[in-house]
């Protein structure tokens, strides 16, 4: 029988971008978060510093919530863009927000940066955030937990609404050439919301999202989930691991990209995708 377990994150050591680091690249804060050209320059430098095979964008967690109307603070803090004030007093108010629009605001600049990097021949990993990370930038997350407990019918509607926004974002990014996505939802880990609500959120949000993505995204597109998400899917009986033999020693990301059967992954943190594997890889089958 499937068991819901937590994946213990080993990478809670975010240091951000300091004014000094930005200045060394001829950039300044907070401008480098706001325009595509600066995002490209910074992403390439971080790729070089990390000896990575891909460029990862964005560098903060607020882009999706900001597109829905969230109020974001911009300054020269290494913490980067972050919530300024709550714009919602109740979870149900999410249903009245305008739909996500990838052609507007900072999200449009971010997608422009992705396209510029792709046109330069770079592999781009676009990180897309889940429902709790989005709502955490719009309101007091404790009120969301209360809605989960006390108003499940409302929470299901909110899940459907946010899922529609997330799918729209995925499709807009894929349209401009992105075929590698990192999906995470750090505010909704089982260590935070507990196993009871963890299973409910898999049922109401994560599983329907991944099922829909499996139907609408190209078969060549890879969605790499944070293990906190993938382990919850497997632990809830909504996905299973499948092993694939690999012909030669290579890094995990290359092994995923070179195997046409791989569409959903998430056994390890995306920070480990440059590590070497010799025998096999595991990917997710959405049930």
Tab-separated table of C-alpha atoms in Angstrom:
chain	number	residue	atom	x	y	z
A	1	UNK	CA	0.000	0.000	0.000
A	2	UNK	CA	1.312	3.456	-0.919
A	3	UNK	CA	2.602	5.548	1.986
A	4	UNK	CA	2.872	9.321	2.060
A	5	UNK	CA	6.384	10.349	3.055
A	6	UNK	CA	8.251	13.642	3.020
A	7	UNK	CA	11.398	14.350	1.052
A	8	UNK	CA	13.859	16.178	3.268
A	9	UNK	CA	15.248	19.112	1.327
A	10	UNK	CA	19.044	19.398	1.523
A	11	UNK	CA	19.285	22.720	-0.270
A	12	UNK	CA	17.669	25.305	1.995
A	13	UNK	CA	20.735	27.529	1.613
A	14	UNK	CA	19.503	30.274	-0.690
A	15	UNK	CA	21.945	33.172	-0.733
A	16	UNK	CA	20.331	35.281	-3.428
A	17	UNK	CA	21.903	37.967	-5.559
A	18	UNK	CA	23.805	40.638	-3.673
A	19	UNK	CA	24.288	44.189	-4.954
A	20	UNK	CA	28.019	43.457	-5.196
A	21	UNK	CA	27.483	40.346	-7.337
A	22	UNK	CA	25.101	42.246	-9.600
A	23	UNK	CA	27.563	45.125	-9.949
A	24	UNK	CA	30.337	42.705	-10.938
A	25	UNK	CA	28.222	41.821	-13.976
A	26	UNK	CA	27.408	45.407	-14.831
A	27	UNK	CA	23.888	44.963	-13.463
A	28	UNK	CA	21.992	46.463	-10.573
A	29	UNK	CA	19.197	45.508	-8.224
A	30	UNK	CA	16.286	45.311	-8.577
A	31	UNK	CA	16.425	46.017	-12.330
A	32	UNK	CA	17.901	42.632	-13.174
A	33	UNK	CA	14.619	40.977	-12.177
A	34	UNK	CA	12.567	43.207	-14.449
A	35	UNK	CA	13.936	43.045	-17.978
A	36	UNK	CA	14.793	40.156	-20.279
A	37	UNK	CA	18.297	41.279	-21.242
A	38	UNK	CA	19.464	41.422	-17.632
A	39	UNK	CA	17.808	38.079	-16.847
A	40	UNK	CA	19.716	36.482	-19.729
A	41	UNK	CA	23.053	37.875	-18.603
A	42	UNK	CA	22.517	36.777	-15.007
A	43	UNK	CA	21.219	33.313	-15.939
A	44	UNK	CA	24.282	32.662	-18.116
A	45	UNK	CA	26.640	33.771	-15.347
A	46	UNK	CA	24.927	31.587	-12.739
A	47	UNK	CA	25.103	28.650	-15.153
A	48	UNK	CA	28.843	29.256	-15.496
A	49	UNK	CA	29.368	29.630	-11.741
A	50	UNK	CA	27.508	26.375	-11.052
A	51	UNK	CA	29.185	24.499	-13.901
A	52	UNK	CA	25.680	23.593	-15.023
A	53	UNK	CA	24.341	22.322	-18.338
A	54	UNK	CA	21.230	24.520	-18.221
A	55	UNK	CA	20.040	28.034	-17.451
A	56	UNK	CA	17.369	28.230	-14.780
A	57	UNK	CA	14.746	30.980	-14.605
A	58	UNK	CA	13.192	32.784	-12.793
A	59	UNK	CA	15.304	33.722	-9.793
A	60	UNK	CA	12.353	34.272	-7.454
A	61	UNK	CA	9.014	32.682	-6.584
A	62	UNK	CA	6.615	35.582	-7.211
A	63	UNK	CA	6.155	35.823	-10.987
A	64	UNK	CA	2.878	33.897	-11.194
A	65	UNK	CA	1.243	35.558	-8.192
A	66	UNK	CA	2.366	38.981	-9.442
A	67	UNK	CA	0.685	38.292	-12.779
A	68	UNK	CA	-2.569	37.673	-10.907
A	69	UNK	CA	-2.292	41.033	-9.144
A	70	UNK	CA	0.036	40.311	-6.247
A	71	UNK	CA	1.902	43.263	-4.726
A	72	UNK	CA	5.624	42.540	-4.848
A	73	UNK	CA	8.470	44.346	-3.082
A	74	UNK	CA	11.528	45.236	-5.177
A	75	UNK	CA	14.720	46.464	-3.538
A	76	UNK	CA	18.414	45.590	-3.388
A	77	UNK	CA	18.009	42.837	-0.776
A	78	UNK	CA	19.588	39.451	-1.617
A	79	UNK	CA	16.163	37.970	-0.800
A	80	UNK	CA	14.983	39.182	-4.198
A	81	UNK	CA	11.391	40.031	-5.146
A	82	UNK	CA	8.942	38.981	-2.441
A	83	UNK	CA	5.441	39.660	-1.212
A	84	UNK	CA	4.891	43.226	-0.055
A	85	UNK	CA	1.328	43.064	1.265
A	86	UNK	CA	-1.554	40.613	1.193
A	87	UNK	CA	-4.083	41.492	-1.491
A	88	UNK	CA	-6.630	38.853	-0.447
A	89	UNK	CA	-8.429	38.449	2.871
A	90	UNK	CA	-10.143	35.166	2.049
A	91	UNK	CA	-9.194	32.208	-0.123
A	92	UNK	CA	-12.470	32.400	-2.056
A	93	UNK	CA	-11.425	35.813	-3.398
A	94	UNK	CA	-8.991	33.961	-5.670
A	95	UNK	CA	-11.980	33.128	-7.850
A	96	UNK	CA	-12.438	36.838	-8.633
A	97	UNK	CA	-8.869	37.462	-9.805
A	98	UNK	CA	-8.199	38.001	-13.512
A	99	UNK	CA	-6.852	34.968	-15.348
A	100	UNK	CA	-3.122	34.674	-15.735
A	101	UNK	CA	-1.828	36.486	-18.841
A	102	UNK	CA	1.672	35.457	-19.995
A	103	UNK	CA	1.740	38.336	-22.490
A	104	UNK	CA	1.810	40.986	-19.772
A	105	UNK	CA	4.178	42.338	-17.149
A	106	UNK	CA	7.232	40.616	-15.778
A	107	UNK	CA	6.019	37.199	-16.930
A	108	UNK	CA	6.222	38.415	-20.520
A	109	UNK	CA	9.793	39.640	-19.912
A	110	UNK	CA	10.676	36.303	-18.348
A	111	UNK	CA	9.374	34.365	-21.340
A	112	UNK	CA	11.261	36.756	-23.614
A	113	UNK	CA	14.444	35.948	-21.692
A	114	UNK	CA	13.774	32.229	-22.070
A	115	UNK	CA	13.294	32.646	-25.809
A	116	UNK	CA	16.496	34.660	-26.136
A	117	UNK	CA	18.478	31.958	-24.357
A	118	UNK	CA	16.908	29.197	-26.447
A	119	UNK	CA	17.779	31.081	-29.621
A	120	UNK	CA	21.379	31.184	-28.373
A	121	UNK	CA	21.340	27.397	-28.154
A	122	UNK	CA	20.975	27.204	-24.377
A	123	UNK	CA	18.942	24.598	-22.507
A	124	UNK	CA	16.462	26.551	-20.400
A	125	UNK	CA	14.707	25.191	-17.335
A	126	UNK	CA	11.686	27.321	-16.434
A	127	UNK	CA	10.606	26.854	-12.831
A	128	UNK	CA	6.845	26.971	-12.337
A	129	UNK	CA	5.327	27.189	-8.891
A	130	UNK	CA	2.350	25.327	-7.481
A	131	UNK	CA	-0.782	26.457	-5.705
A	132	UNK	CA	0.578	27.050	-2.199
A	133	UNK	CA	3.580	29.051	-3.357
A	134	UNK	CA	1.264	31.165	-5.495
A	135	UNK	CA	-1.273	31.753	-2.741
A	136	UNK	CA	1.488	32.471	-0.221
A	137	UNK	CA	2.385	35.532	-2.317
A	138	UNK	CA	-1.225	36.715	-2.372
A	139	UNK	CA	-2.465	36.192	1.196
A	140	UNK	CA	-1.855	34.768	4.647
A	141	UNK	CA	-1.180	31.088	3.941
A	142	UNK	CA	-2.743	30.101	7.278
A	143	UNK	CA	-6.104	31.200	5.873
A	144	UNK	CA	-5.596	28.778	2.988
A	145	UNK	CA	-5.000	25.948	5.448
A	146	UNK	CA	-8.217	26.923	7.232
A	147	UNK	CA	-10.115	26.802	3.948
A	148	UNK	CA	-8.738	23.313	3.314
A	149	UNK	CA	-10.101	22.243	6.688
A	150	UNK	CA	-13.386	24.132	6.899
A	151	UNK	CA	-14.534	24.887	3.326
A	152	UNK	CA	-13.455	22.015	1.137
A	153	UNK	CA	-15.954	22.865	-1.610
A	154	UNK	CA	-14.392	26.338	-1.887
A	155	UNK	CA	-10.873	24.915	-1.865
A	156	UNK	CA	-11.713	22.549	-4.718
A	157	UNK	CA	-12.921	25.505	-6.812
A	158	UNK	CA	-9.760	27.442	-6.013
A	159	UNK	CA	-7.675	24.416	-7.011
A	160	UNK	CA	-9.472	24.227	-10.349
A	161	UNK	CA	-8.944	27.941	-10.918
A	162	UNK	CA	-5.238	27.940	-10.105
A	163	UNK	CA	-4.678	24.765	-12.117
A	164	UNK	CA	-6.100	26.526	-15.181
A	165	UNK	CA	-3.649	29.408	-14.664
A	166	UNK	CA	-0.686	27.075	-14.242
A	167	UNK	CA	-1.541	25.116	-17.390
A	168	UNK	CA	-1.844	28.385	-19.332
A	169	UNK	CA	1.652	29.345	-18.196
A	170	UNK	CA	3.109	25.956	-19.162
A	171	UNK	CA	1.583	26.159	-22.633
A	172	UNK	CA	2.735	29.740	-23.211
A	173	UNK	CA	6.296	28.768	-22.305
A	174	UNK	CA	6.230	25.655	-24.457
A	175	UNK	CA	4.985	27.742	-27.379
A	176	UNK	CA	8.156	29.864	-27.342
A	177	UNK	CA	10.406	26.804	-27.186
A	178	UNK	CA	10.706	25.728	-23.547
A	179	UNK	CA	10.726	21.949	-23.238
A	180	UNK	CA	12.180	21.582	-19.747
A	181	UNK	CA	10.253	22.640	-16.666
A	182	UNK	CA	10.985	22.476	-12.963
A	183	UNK	CA	7.796	22.257	-10.908
A	184	UNK	CA	7.862	22.963	-7.181
A	185	UNK	CA	5.549	24.010	-4.361
A	186	UNK	CA	7.685	24.455	-1.258
A	187	UNK	CA	4.884	26.000	0.806
A	188	UNK	CA	2.769	22.877	0.305
A	189	UNK	CA	5.128	20.121	1.429
A	190	UNK	CA	3.762	17.339	3.600
A	191	UNK	CA	6.006	18.607	6.414
A	192	UNK	CA	3.970	21.844	6.355
A	193	UNK	CA	0.405	20.814	5.529
A	194	UNK	CA	0.546	17.298	7.003
A	195	UNK	CA	-0.354	13.939	5.440
A	196	UNK	CA	-4.130	14.391	5.713
A	197	UNK	CA	-4.276	17.596	3.689
A	198	UNK	CA	-1.314	16.456	1.625
A	199	UNK	CA	-3.388	13.628	0.162
A	200	UNK	CA	-6.350	15.925	-0.376
A	201	UNK	CA	-4.234	18.459	-2.272
A	202	UNK	CA	-2.811	15.688	-4.431
A	203	UNK	CA	-6.375	14.632	-5.218
A	204	UNK	CA	-7.715	18.162	-5.769
A	205	UNK	CA	-4.746	19.831	-7.430
A	206	UNK	CA	-1.446	18.074	-8.112
A	207	UNK	CA	-2.744	14.904	-9.728
A	208	UNK	CA	-5.304	16.684	-11.979
A	209	UNK	CA	-2.564	19.153	-12.971
A	210	UNK	CA	-0.054	16.482	-13.926
A	211	UNK	CA	-2.729	14.440	-15.686
A	212	UNK	CA	-3.726	17.468	-17.752
A	213	UNK	CA	-0.112	18.332	-18.532
A	214	UNK	CA	0.446	14.771	-19.735
A	215	UNK	CA	-2.337	15.357	-22.259
A	216	UNK	CA	-1.601	18.899	-23.461
A	217	UNK	CA	2.205	19.163	-23.448
A	218	UNK	CA	4.424	17.803	-26.204
A	219	UNK	CA	5.778	14.304	-25.674
A	220	UNK	CA	9.245	15.846	-25.980
A	221	UNK	CA	8.684	18.141	-22.994
A	222	UNK	CA	10.024	17.085	-19.590
A	223	UNK	CA	8.487	18.181	-16.293
A	224	UNK	CA	10.922	17.647	-13.431
A	225	UNK	CA	9.095	17.859	-10.110
A	226	UNK	CA	10.613	18.753	-6.774
A	227	UNK	CA	10.778	15.426	-4.892
A	228	UNK	CA	8.495	16.916	-2.258
A	229	UNK	CA	5.824	16.901	-4.986
A	230	UNK	CA	6.688	13.637	-6.723
A	231	UNK	CA	6.919	11.680	-3.467
A	232	UNK	CA	3.447	12.933	-2.505
A	233	UNK	CA	2.051	11.774	-5.847
A	234	UNK	CA	3.576	8.326	-5.470
A	235	UNK	CA	2.643	8.124	-1.792
A	236	UNK	CA	-0.976	8.907	-2.669
A	237	UNK	CA	-1.074	6.167	-5.301
A	238	UNK	CA	-1.398	8.625	-8.199
A	239	UNK	CA	1.950	7.868	-9.844
A	240	UNK	CA	4.609	5.176	-9.856
A	241	UNK	CA	8.309	4.968	-10.565
A	242	UNK	CA	9.591	3.223	-13.675
A	243	UNK	CA	13.225	2.324	-14.311
A	244	UNK	CA	14.946	2.834	-17.654
A	245	UNK	CA	18.312	1.349	-18.535
A	246	UNK	CA	20.822	3.798	-20.018
A	247	UNK	CA	23.456	2.780	-22.599
A	248	UNK	CA	26.366	4.735	-21.157
A	249	UNK	CA	27.483	6.843	-18.245
A	250	UNK	CA	26.054	10.358	-18.457
A	251	UNK	CA	24.492	13.091	-16.339
A	252	UNK	CA	20.902	12.695	-15.200
A	253	UNK	CA	19.488	15.517	-17.303
A	254	UNK	CA	21.044	14.156	-20.502
A	255	UNK	CA	19.776	10.681	-19.649
A	256	UNK	CA	16.249	12.049	-19.212
A	257	UNK	CA	16.389	14.085	-22.422
A	258	UNK	CA	17.780	11.199	-24.483
A	259	UNK	CA	15.077	8.739	-23.442
A	260	UNK	CA	11.790	9.257	-25.343
A	261	UNK	CA	9.829	7.485	-22.594
A	262	UNK	CA	10.660	10.113	-19.984
A	263	UNK	CA	8.132	12.904	-19.524
A	264	UNK	CA	7.846	13.327	-15.753
A	265	UNK	CA	10.749	13.046	-13.327
A	266	UNK	CA	11.361	13.911	-9.705
A	267	UNK	CA	13.428	11.347	-7.832
A	268	UNK	CA	16.128	13.904	-7.045
A	269	UNK	CA	16.476	17.664	-6.602
A	270	UNK	CA	17.042	19.664	-9.773
A	271	UNK	CA	20.334	20.812	-8.225
A	272	UNK	CA	21.593	17.243	-8.740
A	273	UNK	CA	20.753	16.874	-12.425
A	274	UNK	CA	24.380	17.456	-13.436
A	275	UNK	CA	25.506	14.460	-11.385
A	276	UNK	CA	26.507	11.268	-13.191
A	277	UNK	CA	24.490	8.067	-13.462
A	278	UNK	CA	25.894	4.801	-14.782
A	279	UNK	CA	23.142	2.202	-15.013
A	280	UNK	CA	19.569	3.414	-14.909
A	281	UNK	CA	17.235	6.316	-14.339
A	282	UNK	CA	13.773	6.461	-12.840
A	283	UNK	CA	10.861	8.484	-14.115
A	284	UNK	CA	7.234	8.925	-13.146
A	285	UNK	CA	4.219	7.332	-14.738
A	286	UNK	CA	1.079	9.335	-13.965
A	287	UNK	CA	-1.660	6.805	-13.199
